[in-house]
Coordinates of C-alpha atoms in Angstrom, one line a residue:
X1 CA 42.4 16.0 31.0
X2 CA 43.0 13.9 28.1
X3 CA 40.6 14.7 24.9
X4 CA 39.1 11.8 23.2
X5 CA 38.1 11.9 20.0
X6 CA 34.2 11.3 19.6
X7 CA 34.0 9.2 16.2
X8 CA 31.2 7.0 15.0
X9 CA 30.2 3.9 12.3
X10 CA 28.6 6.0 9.9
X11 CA 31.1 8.7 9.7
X12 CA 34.0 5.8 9.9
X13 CA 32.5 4.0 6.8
X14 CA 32.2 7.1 4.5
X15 CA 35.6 7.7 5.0
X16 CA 37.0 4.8 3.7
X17 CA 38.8 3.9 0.7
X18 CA 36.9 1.3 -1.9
X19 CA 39.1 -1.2 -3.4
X20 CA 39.5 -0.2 -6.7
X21 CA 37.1 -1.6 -10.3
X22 CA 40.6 -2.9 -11.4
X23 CA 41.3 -4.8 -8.3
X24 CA 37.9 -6.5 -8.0
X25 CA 37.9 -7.4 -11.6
X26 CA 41.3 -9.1 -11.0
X27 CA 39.8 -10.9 -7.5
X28 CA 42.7 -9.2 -6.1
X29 CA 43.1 -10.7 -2.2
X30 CA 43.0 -7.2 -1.2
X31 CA 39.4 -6.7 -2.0
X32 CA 38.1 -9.0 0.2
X33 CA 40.4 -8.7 3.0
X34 CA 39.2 -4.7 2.8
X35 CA 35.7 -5.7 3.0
X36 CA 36.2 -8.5 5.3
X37 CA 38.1 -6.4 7.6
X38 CA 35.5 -3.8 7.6
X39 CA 32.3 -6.2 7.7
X40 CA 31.3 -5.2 11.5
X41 CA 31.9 -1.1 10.9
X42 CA 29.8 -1.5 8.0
X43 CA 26.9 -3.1 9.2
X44 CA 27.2 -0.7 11.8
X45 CA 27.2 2.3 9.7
X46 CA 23.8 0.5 7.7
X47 CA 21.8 0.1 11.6
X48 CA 23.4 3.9 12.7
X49 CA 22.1 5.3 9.2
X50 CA 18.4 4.0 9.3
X51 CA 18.2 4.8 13.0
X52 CA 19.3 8.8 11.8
X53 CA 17.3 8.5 9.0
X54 CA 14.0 6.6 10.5
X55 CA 11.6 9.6 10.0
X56 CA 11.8 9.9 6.3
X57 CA 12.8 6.5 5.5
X58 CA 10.7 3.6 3.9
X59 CA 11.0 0.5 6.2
X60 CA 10.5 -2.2 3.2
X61 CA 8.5 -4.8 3.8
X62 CA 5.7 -7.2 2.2
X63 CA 2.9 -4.2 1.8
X64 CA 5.5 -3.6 -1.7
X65 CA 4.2 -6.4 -3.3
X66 CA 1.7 -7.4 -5.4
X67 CA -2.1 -7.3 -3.4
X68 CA -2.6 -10.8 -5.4
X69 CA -0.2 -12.4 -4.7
X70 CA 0.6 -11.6 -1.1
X71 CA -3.1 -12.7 0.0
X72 CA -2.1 -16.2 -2.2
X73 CA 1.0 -16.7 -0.3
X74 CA -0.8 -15.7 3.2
X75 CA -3.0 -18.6 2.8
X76 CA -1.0 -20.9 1.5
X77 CA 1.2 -20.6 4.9
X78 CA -2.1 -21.3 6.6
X79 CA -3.1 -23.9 4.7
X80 CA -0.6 -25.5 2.0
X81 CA -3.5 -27.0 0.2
X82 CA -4.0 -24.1 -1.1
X83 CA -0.9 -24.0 -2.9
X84 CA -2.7 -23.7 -6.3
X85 CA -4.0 -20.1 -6.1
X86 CA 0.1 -19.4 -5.8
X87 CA 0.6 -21.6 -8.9
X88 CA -2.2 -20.1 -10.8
X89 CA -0.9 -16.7 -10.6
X90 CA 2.2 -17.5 -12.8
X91 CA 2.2 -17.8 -16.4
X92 CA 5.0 -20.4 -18.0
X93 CA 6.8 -19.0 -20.4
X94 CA 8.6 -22.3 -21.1
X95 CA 9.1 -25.4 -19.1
X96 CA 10.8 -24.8 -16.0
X97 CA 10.6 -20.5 -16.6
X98 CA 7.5 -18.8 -15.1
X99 CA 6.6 -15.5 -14.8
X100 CA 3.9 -12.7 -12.6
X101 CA 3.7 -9.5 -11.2
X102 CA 5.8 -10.1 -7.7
X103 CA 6.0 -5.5 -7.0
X104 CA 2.8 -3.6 -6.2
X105 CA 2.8 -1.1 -8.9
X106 CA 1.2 1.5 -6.9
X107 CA 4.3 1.0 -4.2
X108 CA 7.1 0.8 -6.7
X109 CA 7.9 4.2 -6.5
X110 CA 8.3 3.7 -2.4
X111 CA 10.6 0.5 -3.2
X112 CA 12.9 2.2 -5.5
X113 CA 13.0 5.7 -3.0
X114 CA 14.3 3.3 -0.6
X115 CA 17.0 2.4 -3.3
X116 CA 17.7 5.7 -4.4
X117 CA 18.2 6.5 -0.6
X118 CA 20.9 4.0 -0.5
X119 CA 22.8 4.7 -3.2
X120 CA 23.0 8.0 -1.7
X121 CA 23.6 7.1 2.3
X122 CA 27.6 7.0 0.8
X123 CA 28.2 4.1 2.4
X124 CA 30.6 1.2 0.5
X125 CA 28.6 -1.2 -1.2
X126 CA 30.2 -3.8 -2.9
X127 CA 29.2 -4.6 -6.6
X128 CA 28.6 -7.9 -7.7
X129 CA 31.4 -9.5 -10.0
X130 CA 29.8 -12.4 -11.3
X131 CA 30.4 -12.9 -15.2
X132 CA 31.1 -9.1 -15.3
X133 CA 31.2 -6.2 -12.3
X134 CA 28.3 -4.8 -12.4
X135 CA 28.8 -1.0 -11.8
X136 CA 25.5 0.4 -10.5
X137 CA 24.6 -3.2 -8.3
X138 CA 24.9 -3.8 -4.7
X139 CA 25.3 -7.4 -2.4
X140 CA 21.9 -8.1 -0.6
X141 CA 22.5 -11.2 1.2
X142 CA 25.1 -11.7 4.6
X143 CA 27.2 -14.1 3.1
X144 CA 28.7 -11.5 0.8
X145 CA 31.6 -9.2 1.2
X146 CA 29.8 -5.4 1.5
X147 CA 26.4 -6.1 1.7
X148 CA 23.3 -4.0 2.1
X149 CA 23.2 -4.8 5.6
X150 CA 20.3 -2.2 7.1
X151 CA 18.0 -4.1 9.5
X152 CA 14.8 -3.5 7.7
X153 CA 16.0 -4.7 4.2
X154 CA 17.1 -7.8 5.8
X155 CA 13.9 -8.5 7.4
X156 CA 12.3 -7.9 3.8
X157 CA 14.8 -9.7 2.0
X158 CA 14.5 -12.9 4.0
X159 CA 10.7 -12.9 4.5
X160 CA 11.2 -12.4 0.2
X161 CA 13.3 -15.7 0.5
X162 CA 11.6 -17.6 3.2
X163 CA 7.8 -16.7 3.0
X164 CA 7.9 -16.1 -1.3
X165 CA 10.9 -17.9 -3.6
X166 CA 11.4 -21.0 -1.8
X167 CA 7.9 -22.3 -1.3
X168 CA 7.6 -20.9 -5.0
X169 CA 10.4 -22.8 -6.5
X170 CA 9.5 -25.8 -4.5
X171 CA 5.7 -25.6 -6.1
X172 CA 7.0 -24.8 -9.8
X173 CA 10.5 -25.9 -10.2
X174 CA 10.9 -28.6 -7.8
X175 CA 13.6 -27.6 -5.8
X176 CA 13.0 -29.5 -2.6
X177 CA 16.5 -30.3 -0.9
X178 CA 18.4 -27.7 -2.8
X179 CA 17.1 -24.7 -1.6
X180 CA 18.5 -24.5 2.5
X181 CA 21.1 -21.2 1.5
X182 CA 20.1 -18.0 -0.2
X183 CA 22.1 -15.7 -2.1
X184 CA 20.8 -12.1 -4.0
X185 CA 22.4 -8.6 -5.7
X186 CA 21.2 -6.0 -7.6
X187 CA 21.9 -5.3 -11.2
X188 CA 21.6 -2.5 -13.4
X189 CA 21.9 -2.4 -17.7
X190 CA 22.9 1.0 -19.3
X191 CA 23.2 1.5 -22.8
X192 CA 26.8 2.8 -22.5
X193 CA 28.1 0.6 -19.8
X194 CA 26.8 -3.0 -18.3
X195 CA 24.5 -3.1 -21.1
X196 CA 24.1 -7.0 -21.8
X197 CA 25.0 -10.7 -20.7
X198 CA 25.9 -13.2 -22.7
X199 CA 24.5 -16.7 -22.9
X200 CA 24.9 -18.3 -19.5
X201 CA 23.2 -20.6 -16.8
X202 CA 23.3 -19.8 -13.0
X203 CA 24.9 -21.8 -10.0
X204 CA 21.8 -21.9 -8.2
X205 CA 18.7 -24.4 -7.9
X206 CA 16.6 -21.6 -9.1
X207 CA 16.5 -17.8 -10.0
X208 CA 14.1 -14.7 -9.0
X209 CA 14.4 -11.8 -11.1
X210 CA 12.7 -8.9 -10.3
X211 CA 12.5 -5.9 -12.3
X212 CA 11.9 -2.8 -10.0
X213 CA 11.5 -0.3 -13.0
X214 CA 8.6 2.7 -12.9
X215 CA 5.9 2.3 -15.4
X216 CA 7.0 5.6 -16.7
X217 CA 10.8 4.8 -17.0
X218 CA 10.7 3.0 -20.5
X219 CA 14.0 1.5 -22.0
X220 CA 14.5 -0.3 -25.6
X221 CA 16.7 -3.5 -26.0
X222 CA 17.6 -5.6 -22.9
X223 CA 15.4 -8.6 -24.2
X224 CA 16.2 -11.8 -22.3
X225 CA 16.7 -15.0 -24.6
X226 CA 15.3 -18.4 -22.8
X227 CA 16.6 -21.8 -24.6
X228 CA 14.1 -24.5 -24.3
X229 CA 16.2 -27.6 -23.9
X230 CA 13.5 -29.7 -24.9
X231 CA 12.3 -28.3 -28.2
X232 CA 15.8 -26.6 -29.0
X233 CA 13.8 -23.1 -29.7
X234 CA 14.6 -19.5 -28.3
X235 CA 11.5 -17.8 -26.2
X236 CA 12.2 -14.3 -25.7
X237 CA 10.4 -11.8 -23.0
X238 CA 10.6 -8.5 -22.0
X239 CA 10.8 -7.4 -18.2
X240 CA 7.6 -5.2 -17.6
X241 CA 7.7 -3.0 -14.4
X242 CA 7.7 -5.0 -10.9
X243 CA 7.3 -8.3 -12.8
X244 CA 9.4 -11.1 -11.8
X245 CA 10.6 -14.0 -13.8
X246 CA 11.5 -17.3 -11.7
X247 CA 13.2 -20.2 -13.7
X248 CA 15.7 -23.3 -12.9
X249 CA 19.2 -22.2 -12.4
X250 CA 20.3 -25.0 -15.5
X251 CA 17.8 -23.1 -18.0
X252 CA 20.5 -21.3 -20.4
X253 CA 19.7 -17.4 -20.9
X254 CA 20.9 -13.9 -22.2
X255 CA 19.9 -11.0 -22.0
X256 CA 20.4 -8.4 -25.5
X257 CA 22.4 -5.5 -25.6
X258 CA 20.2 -2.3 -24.0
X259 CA 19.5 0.7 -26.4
X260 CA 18.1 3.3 -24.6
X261 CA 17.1 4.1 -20.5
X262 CA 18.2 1.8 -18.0
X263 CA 16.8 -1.5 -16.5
X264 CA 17.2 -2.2 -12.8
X265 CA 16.4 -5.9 -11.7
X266 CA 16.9 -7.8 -8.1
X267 CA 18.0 -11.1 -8.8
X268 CA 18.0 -13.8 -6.1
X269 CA 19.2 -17.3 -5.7
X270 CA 18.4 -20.7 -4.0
X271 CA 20.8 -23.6 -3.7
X272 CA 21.5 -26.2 -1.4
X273 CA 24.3 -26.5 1.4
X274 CA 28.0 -26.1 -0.3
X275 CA 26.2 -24.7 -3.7
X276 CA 24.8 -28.3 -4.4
X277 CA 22.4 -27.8 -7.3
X278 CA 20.4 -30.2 -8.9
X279 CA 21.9 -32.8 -11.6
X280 CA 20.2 -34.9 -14.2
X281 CA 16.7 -35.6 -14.2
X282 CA 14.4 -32.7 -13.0
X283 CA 11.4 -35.0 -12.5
X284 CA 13.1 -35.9 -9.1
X285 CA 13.7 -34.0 -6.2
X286 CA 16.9 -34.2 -4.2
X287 CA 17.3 -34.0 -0.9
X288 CA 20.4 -33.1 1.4
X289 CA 20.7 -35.9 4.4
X290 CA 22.0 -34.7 7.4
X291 CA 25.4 -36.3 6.4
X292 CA 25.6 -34.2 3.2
X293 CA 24.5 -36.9 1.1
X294 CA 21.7 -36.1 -1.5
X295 CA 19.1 -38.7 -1.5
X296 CA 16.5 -38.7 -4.4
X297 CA 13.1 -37.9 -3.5
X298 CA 10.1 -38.9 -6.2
X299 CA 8.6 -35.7 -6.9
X300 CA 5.1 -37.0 -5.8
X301 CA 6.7 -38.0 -2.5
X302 CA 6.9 -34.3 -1.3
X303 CA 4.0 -33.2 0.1
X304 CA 2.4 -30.0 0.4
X305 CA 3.5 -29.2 3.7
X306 CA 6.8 -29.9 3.2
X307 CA 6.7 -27.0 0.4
X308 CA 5.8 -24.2 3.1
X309 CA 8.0 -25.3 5.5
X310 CA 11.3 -23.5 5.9
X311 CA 14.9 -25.2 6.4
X312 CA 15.8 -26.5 9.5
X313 CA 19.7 -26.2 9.1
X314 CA 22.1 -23.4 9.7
X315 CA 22.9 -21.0 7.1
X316 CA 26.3 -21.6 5.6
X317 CA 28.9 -18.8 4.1
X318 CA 29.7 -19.8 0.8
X319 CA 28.8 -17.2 -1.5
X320 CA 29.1 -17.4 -5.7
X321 CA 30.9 -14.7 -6.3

């Protein structure tokens, strides 16, 4: 009788060969034809590993996040008219930059266990290469190439997405009709690697970034530069732990050069079908017909209930980077 082999996802996926840093700074075609071909045998790996793992494992979801503002968000799905106890908990830092605490500080820890358990599931994760390859990052969102593709992340990260940032942005930012596709990594700054960014602004209708570092792990440097377009000044701020900062895509930023520790941030995007962003004006909203035209919307011609509503179109696969 003829042996077969018994082989499985998880075993499979550790055993493969990552594209090298070199070839994915150079966008070599080989990168993504590695993690293209291995797409299905990785997410298979991510369901087979939290299955094994399901009795010491943190299944993430919205019981991370801060008591305030979850209750906020709750009603406001039951009633949108209460959108303003959402609004109230964020402080602006400048026009069209807005900041709260988004983690539960007393389930931080749990969160970044979760992470920690990742890293170490040796799995391929792909690293985001967007102005620079972030080294110690990770893809969070399907429509990228190596993604963090366990079940119960996904059900977190979209209820982050569907139930949180785009009613959010919508309320602050005005984002209505750019805001259909989703797109999110993970970034870490070390003092003798990935340590800064330089002045930038982000293809996206608008930007969550979430720090997810303990109270007790302190770091020096890393101060993010915002550049009021209006008034021509420079507001900086510091990320505290499990505080998120949520701002327009077209607001210019930087973030300093880290001294000492390490920062570790979840940033996640909105934009509209085919990347459309915004242009012009942001006292109007735009929104996508179903012919792909954008047809301006007066911002007092969106209503409340249009804000917690989620998109009614497919999710497309262009991703950033």
């Amino acid at each position: 009788m003829k042996t077969i082999e018994h082989t499985n996802a998880l075993a499979e996926a550790r055993a493969l060969e990552v594209p090298s840093r070199e070839l994915s700074l150079r966008r070599d075609p080989s990168v993504s034809k590695f993690w293209n071909d291995n797409r299905k045998l990785l997410e298979d790996a991510w369901a087979e590993w939290e299955l094994e793992n399901k009795d010491n494992l943190l299944l993430p979801d919205e019981s991370l996040l801060d008591p305030k503002l979850r209750k906020a968000i709750k009603d406001a799905w039951e009633n949108p008219e209460k959108e303003s106890a959402v609004a109230d908990l964020w402080k602006e830092i400048i026009p069209g930059v807005y900041e709260t605490q988004f983690f539960d500080l007393e389930r931080l820890a749990d969160f970044r266990q979760y992470l920690e358990d990742v890293v170490k599931s040796e799995i391929p994760k792909r690293a985001p290469y967007g102005i620079q390859l972030n080294r110690y990052g990770m893809m969070l969102d399907p429509r990228s190439e190596g993604y963090l593709a366990t079940p119960s992340f996904q059900a977190f990260y979209n209820d982050i997405m569907d139930r949180y940032m785009r009613p959010i942005s919508r309320l602050l930012l005005g984002t209505y009709g750019y805001d259909n596709q989703t797109f999110g990594f993970s970034i870490q700054y070390n003092p003798d690697k990935d340590k800064d960014l330089h002045a930038h602004t982000d293809a996206s209708s608008a930007t969550l970034n979430i720090n997810t570092n303990l109270p007790d792990e302190e770091f020096t440097g890393s101060i993010v530069d915002f550049y009021d377009k209006a008034s021509g000044k420079t507001v900086q701020t510091k990320f505290e732990p499990g505080k998120a900062i949520i701002h327009r895509g077209n607001v210019p930023h930087a973030t300093h050069p880290i001294t000492s520790g390490q920062r570790s941030n979840l940033v996640v995007w909105l934009y509209g079908d085919n990347m459309q962003i915004p242009r012009g004006s942001t006292s109007s909203y735009g929104n996508i017909g179903s012919n792909g035209t954008i047809k301006d919307v007066a911002l007092e011609n969106v209503t409340a209930r249009q804000r917690w509503s989620l998109p009614d179109g497919p999710k497309d696969t262009v991703a950033p980077f």
